[in-house]
Amino acid sequence: MRTLWIRVVCTGLFTIISGQQAMSQIIDFSKENSYKQVFRQTDNFGSSYLNTLELGYKSAPNDSLRFTILNDLAYYWHTRDLVKAYEFTQMGLKEALARGRDEWVGRFQIT
């Protein structure tokens, strides 16, 4: 009985700690460092983080952050789903061209 109780407590603590780490990956544009770049600042992300990025990039407070998120999404998907990667790249190119951001046009062309 005591062993079972220890297992339950340890499992509960592990779940709470793991959940806290997963929650820290959700982007919050009200914070100064709201976004951790995929593969540069973190490789600890799951599909829910990617879904959050896909839905939330339009809410980014500035062009550079929005373009960074789009570029990361395109880069992530380029080995997994070329059509999806192409769509993100095209969105980024279209927005960068419309805003006259030549450096981002170049980055999206390389991606």
PDB file of C-alpha atoms in Angstrom:
ATOM      1  CA  MET A   1       0.000   0.000   0.000  1.00  0.00           C
ATOM      2  CA  ARG A   2       2.805   2.384   0.880  1.00  0.00           C
ATOM      3  CA  THR A   3       4.571   1.666  -2.432  1.00  0.00           C
ATOM      4  CA  LEU A   4       1.387   2.483  -4.324  1.00  0.00           C
ATOM      5  CA  TRP A   5       1.048   5.776  -2.462  1.00  0.00           C
ATOM      6  CA  ILE A   6       4.657   6.730  -3.306  1.00  0.00           C
ATOM      7  CA  ARG A   7       4.046   5.904  -6.971  1.00  0.00           C
ATOM      8  CA  VAL A   8       0.900   8.025  -7.036  1.00  0.00           C
ATOM      9  CA  VAL A   9       2.662  10.993  -5.432  1.00  0.00           C
ATOM     10  CA  CYS A  10       5.688  10.716  -7.735  1.00  0.00           C
ATOM     11  CA  THR A  11       3.474  10.396 -10.810  1.00  0.00           C
ATOM     12  CA  GLY A  12       1.441  13.412  -9.717  1.00  0.00           C
ATOM     13  CA  LEU A  13       4.542  15.536  -9.162  1.00  0.00           C
ATOM     14  CA  PHE A  14       5.988  14.477 -12.503  1.00  0.00           C
ATOM     15  CA  THR A  15       2.729  15.375 -14.248  1.00  0.00           C
ATOM     16  CA  ILE A  16       2.612  18.818 -12.641  1.00  0.00           C
ATOM     17  CA  ILE A  17       6.250  19.557 -13.488  1.00  0.00           C
ATOM     18  CA  SER A  18       5.885  18.318 -17.075  1.00  0.00           C
ATOM     19  CA  GLY A  19       2.683  20.287 -17.546  1.00  0.00           C
ATOM     20  CA  GLN A  20       4.339  23.471 -16.325  1.00  0.00           C
ATOM     21  CA  GLN A  21       7.115  23.067 -18.871  1.00  0.00           C
ATOM     22  CA  ALA A  22       4.636  22.496 -21.688  1.00  0.00           C
ATOM     23  CA  MET A  23       2.638  25.559 -20.685  1.00  0.00           C
ATOM     24  CA  SER A  24       5.740  27.723 -20.922  1.00  0.00           C
ATOM     25  CA  GLN A  25       5.882  27.107 -24.670  1.00  0.00           C
ATOM     26  CA  ILE A  26       2.631  28.954 -25.415  1.00  0.00           C
ATOM     27  CA  ILE A  27       3.356  32.365 -26.899  1.00  0.00           C
ATOM     28  CA  ASP A  28       2.236  35.434 -25.007  1.00  0.00           C
ATOM     29  CA  PHE A  29       2.856  38.607 -26.984  1.00  0.00           C
ATOM     30  CA  SER A  30       2.406  40.768 -23.892  1.00  0.00           C
ATOM     31  CA  LYS A  31       5.752  39.501 -22.529  1.00  0.00           C
ATOM     32  CA  GLU A  32       9.085  40.927 -23.637  1.00  0.00           C
ATOM     33  CA  ASN A  33      10.540  37.583 -24.758  1.00  0.00           C
ATOM     34  CA  SER A  34       7.287  36.111 -25.966  1.00  0.00           C
ATOM     35  CA  TYR A  35       8.608  33.698 -28.571  1.00  0.00           C
ATOM     36  CA  LYS A  36      11.351  31.110 -28.454  1.00  0.00           C
ATOM     37  CA  GLN A  37      12.611  30.484 -31.954  1.00  0.00           C
ATOM     38  CA  VAL A  38      12.139  26.913 -33.107  1.00  0.00           C
ATOM     39  CA  PHE A  39      15.502  25.056 -33.262  1.00  0.00           C
ATOM     40  CA  ARG A  40      17.482  28.125 -32.117  1.00  0.00           C
ATOM     41  CA  GLN A  41      16.270  28.864 -28.613  1.00  0.00           C
ATOM     42  CA  THR A  42      14.330  25.666 -28.009  1.00  0.00           C
ATOM     43  CA  ASP A  43      13.830  22.259 -29.503  1.00  0.00           C
ATOM     44  CA  ASN A  44      11.412  21.299 -26.746  1.00  0.00           C
ATOM     45  CA  PHE A  45       8.084  21.742 -28.475  1.00  0.00           C
ATOM     46  CA  GLY A  46       5.237  19.576 -29.627  1.00  0.00           C
ATOM     47  CA  SER A  47       2.427  19.709 -32.111  1.00  0.00           C
ATOM     48  CA  SER A  48       0.339  21.907 -29.803  1.00  0.00           C
ATOM     49  CA  TYR A  49       3.070  24.580 -29.897  1.00  0.00           C
ATOM     50  CA  LEU A  50       3.138  24.444 -33.699  1.00  0.00           C
ATOM     51  CA  ASN A  51      -0.653  24.758 -33.795  1.00  0.00           C
ATOM     52  CA  THR A  52      -0.431  27.763 -31.484  1.00  0.00           C
ATOM     53  CA  LEU A  53       2.145  29.364 -33.773  1.00  0.00           C
ATOM     54  CA  GLU A  54       0.043  28.690 -36.866  1.00  0.00           C
ATOM     55  CA  LEU A  55      -2.979  30.336 -35.289  1.00  0.00           C
ATOM     56  CA  GLY A  56      -1.177  33.130 -33.477  1.00  0.00           C
ATOM     57  CA  TYR A  57       1.465  34.484 -35.854  1.00  0.00           C
ATOM     58  CA  LYS A  58      -0.980  37.090 -37.219  1.00  0.00           C
ATOM     59  CA  SER A  59      -1.284  38.550 -33.713  1.00  0.00           C
ATOM     60  CA  ALA A  60       2.448  39.228 -33.435  1.00  0.00           C
ATOM     61  CA  PRO A  61       3.015  42.863 -32.434  1.00  0.00           C
ATOM     62  CA  ASN A  62       5.583  43.580 -35.180  1.00  0.00           C
ATOM     63  CA  ASP A  63       6.607  42.446 -38.655  1.00  0.00           C
ATOM     64  CA  SER A  64       9.934  40.952 -37.608  1.00  0.00           C
ATOM     65  CA  LEU A  65       8.346  38.654 -35.052  1.00  0.00           C
ATOM     66  CA  ARG A  66       5.584  37.633 -37.454  1.00  0.00           C
ATOM     67  CA  PHE A  67       8.144  36.901 -40.194  1.00  0.00           C
ATOM     68  CA  THR A  68      10.335  34.968 -37.762  1.00  0.00           C
ATOM     69  CA  ILE A  69       7.413  32.745 -36.775  1.00  0.00           C
ATOM     70  CA  LEU A  70       6.404  32.174 -40.413  1.00  0.00           C
ATOM     71  CA  ASN A  71       9.992  31.362 -41.358  1.00  0.00           C
ATOM     72  CA  ASP A  72      10.325  28.911 -38.467  1.00  0.00           C
ATOM     73  CA  LEU A  73       7.070  27.204 -39.449  1.00  0.00           C
ATOM     74  CA  ALA A  74       8.222  26.913 -43.069  1.00  0.00           C
ATOM     75  CA  TYR A  75      11.589  25.548 -41.960  1.00  0.00           C
ATOM     76  CA  TYR A  76      10.035  23.039 -39.563  1.00  0.00           C
ATOM     77  CA  TRP A  77       7.646  21.684 -42.197  1.00  0.00           C
ATOM     78  CA  HIS A  78      10.129  21.510 -45.100  1.00  0.00           C
ATOM     79  CA  THR A  79      11.190  17.947 -44.206  1.00  0.00           C
ATOM     80  CA  ARG A  80       7.735  16.792 -43.129  1.00  0.00           C
ATOM     81  CA  ASP A  81       5.163  18.330 -45.476  1.00  0.00           C
ATOM     82  CA  LEU A  82       6.460  20.251 -48.483  1.00  0.00           C
ATOM     83  CA  VAL A  83       3.053  21.642 -49.398  1.00  0.00           C
ATOM     84  CA  LYS A  84       2.567  23.103 -45.928  1.00  0.00           C
ATOM     85  CA  ALA A  85       6.123  24.470 -45.908  1.00  0.00           C
ATOM     86  CA  TYR A  86       5.517  26.072 -49.307  1.00  0.00           C
ATOM     87  CA  GLU A  87       2.304  27.697 -48.068  1.00  0.00           C
ATOM     88  CA  PHE A  88       4.066  29.284 -45.078  1.00  0.00           C
ATOM     89  CA  THR A  89       6.926  30.436 -47.311  1.00  0.00           C
ATOM     90  CA  GLN A  90       4.514  31.994 -49.805  1.00  0.00           C
ATOM     91  CA  MET A  91       2.610  33.781 -47.024  1.00  0.00           C
ATOM     92  CA  GLY A  92       5.883  35.174 -45.696  1.00  0.00           C
ATOM     93  CA  LEU A  93       7.086  36.240 -49.138  1.00  0.00           C
ATOM     94  CA  LYS A  94       3.795  37.958 -49.920  1.00  0.00           C
ATOM     95  CA  GLU A  95       3.781  39.900 -46.632  1.00  0.00           C
ATOM     96  CA  ALA A  96       7.487  40.789 -46.822  1.00  0.00           C
ATOM     97  CA  LEU A  97       7.121  42.080 -50.390  1.00  0.00           C
ATOM     98  CA  ALA A  98       4.035  44.109 -49.459  1.00  0.00           C
ATOM     99  CA  ARG A  99       5.925  45.765 -46.594  1.00  0.00           C
ATOM    100  CA  GLY A 100       9.139  46.323 -48.559  1.00  0.00           C
ATOM    101  CA  ARG A 101      11.188  44.112 -46.234  1.00  0.00           C
ATOM    102  CA  ASP A 102      13.890  42.936 -48.655  1.00  0.00           C
ATOM    103  CA  GLU A 103      15.920  41.113 -45.986  1.00  0.00           C
ATOM    104  CA  TRP A 104      12.899  38.938 -45.207  1.00  0.00           C
ATOM    105  CA  VAL A 105      12.159  38.369 -48.886  1.00  0.00           C
ATOM    106  CA  GLY A 106      15.668  36.916 -49.137  1.00  0.00           C
ATOM    107  CA  ARG A 107      15.228  34.764 -46.042  1.00  0.00           C
ATOM    108  CA  PHE A 108      11.966  33.326 -47.300  1.00  0.00           C
ATOM    109  CA  GLN A 109      13.538  32.608 -50.697  1.00  0.00           C
ATOM    110  CA  ILE A 110      16.297  30.636 -48.984  1.00  0.00           C
ATOM    111  CA  THR A 111      13.858  28.759 -46.747  1.00  0.00           C
TER     112      THR A 111
END
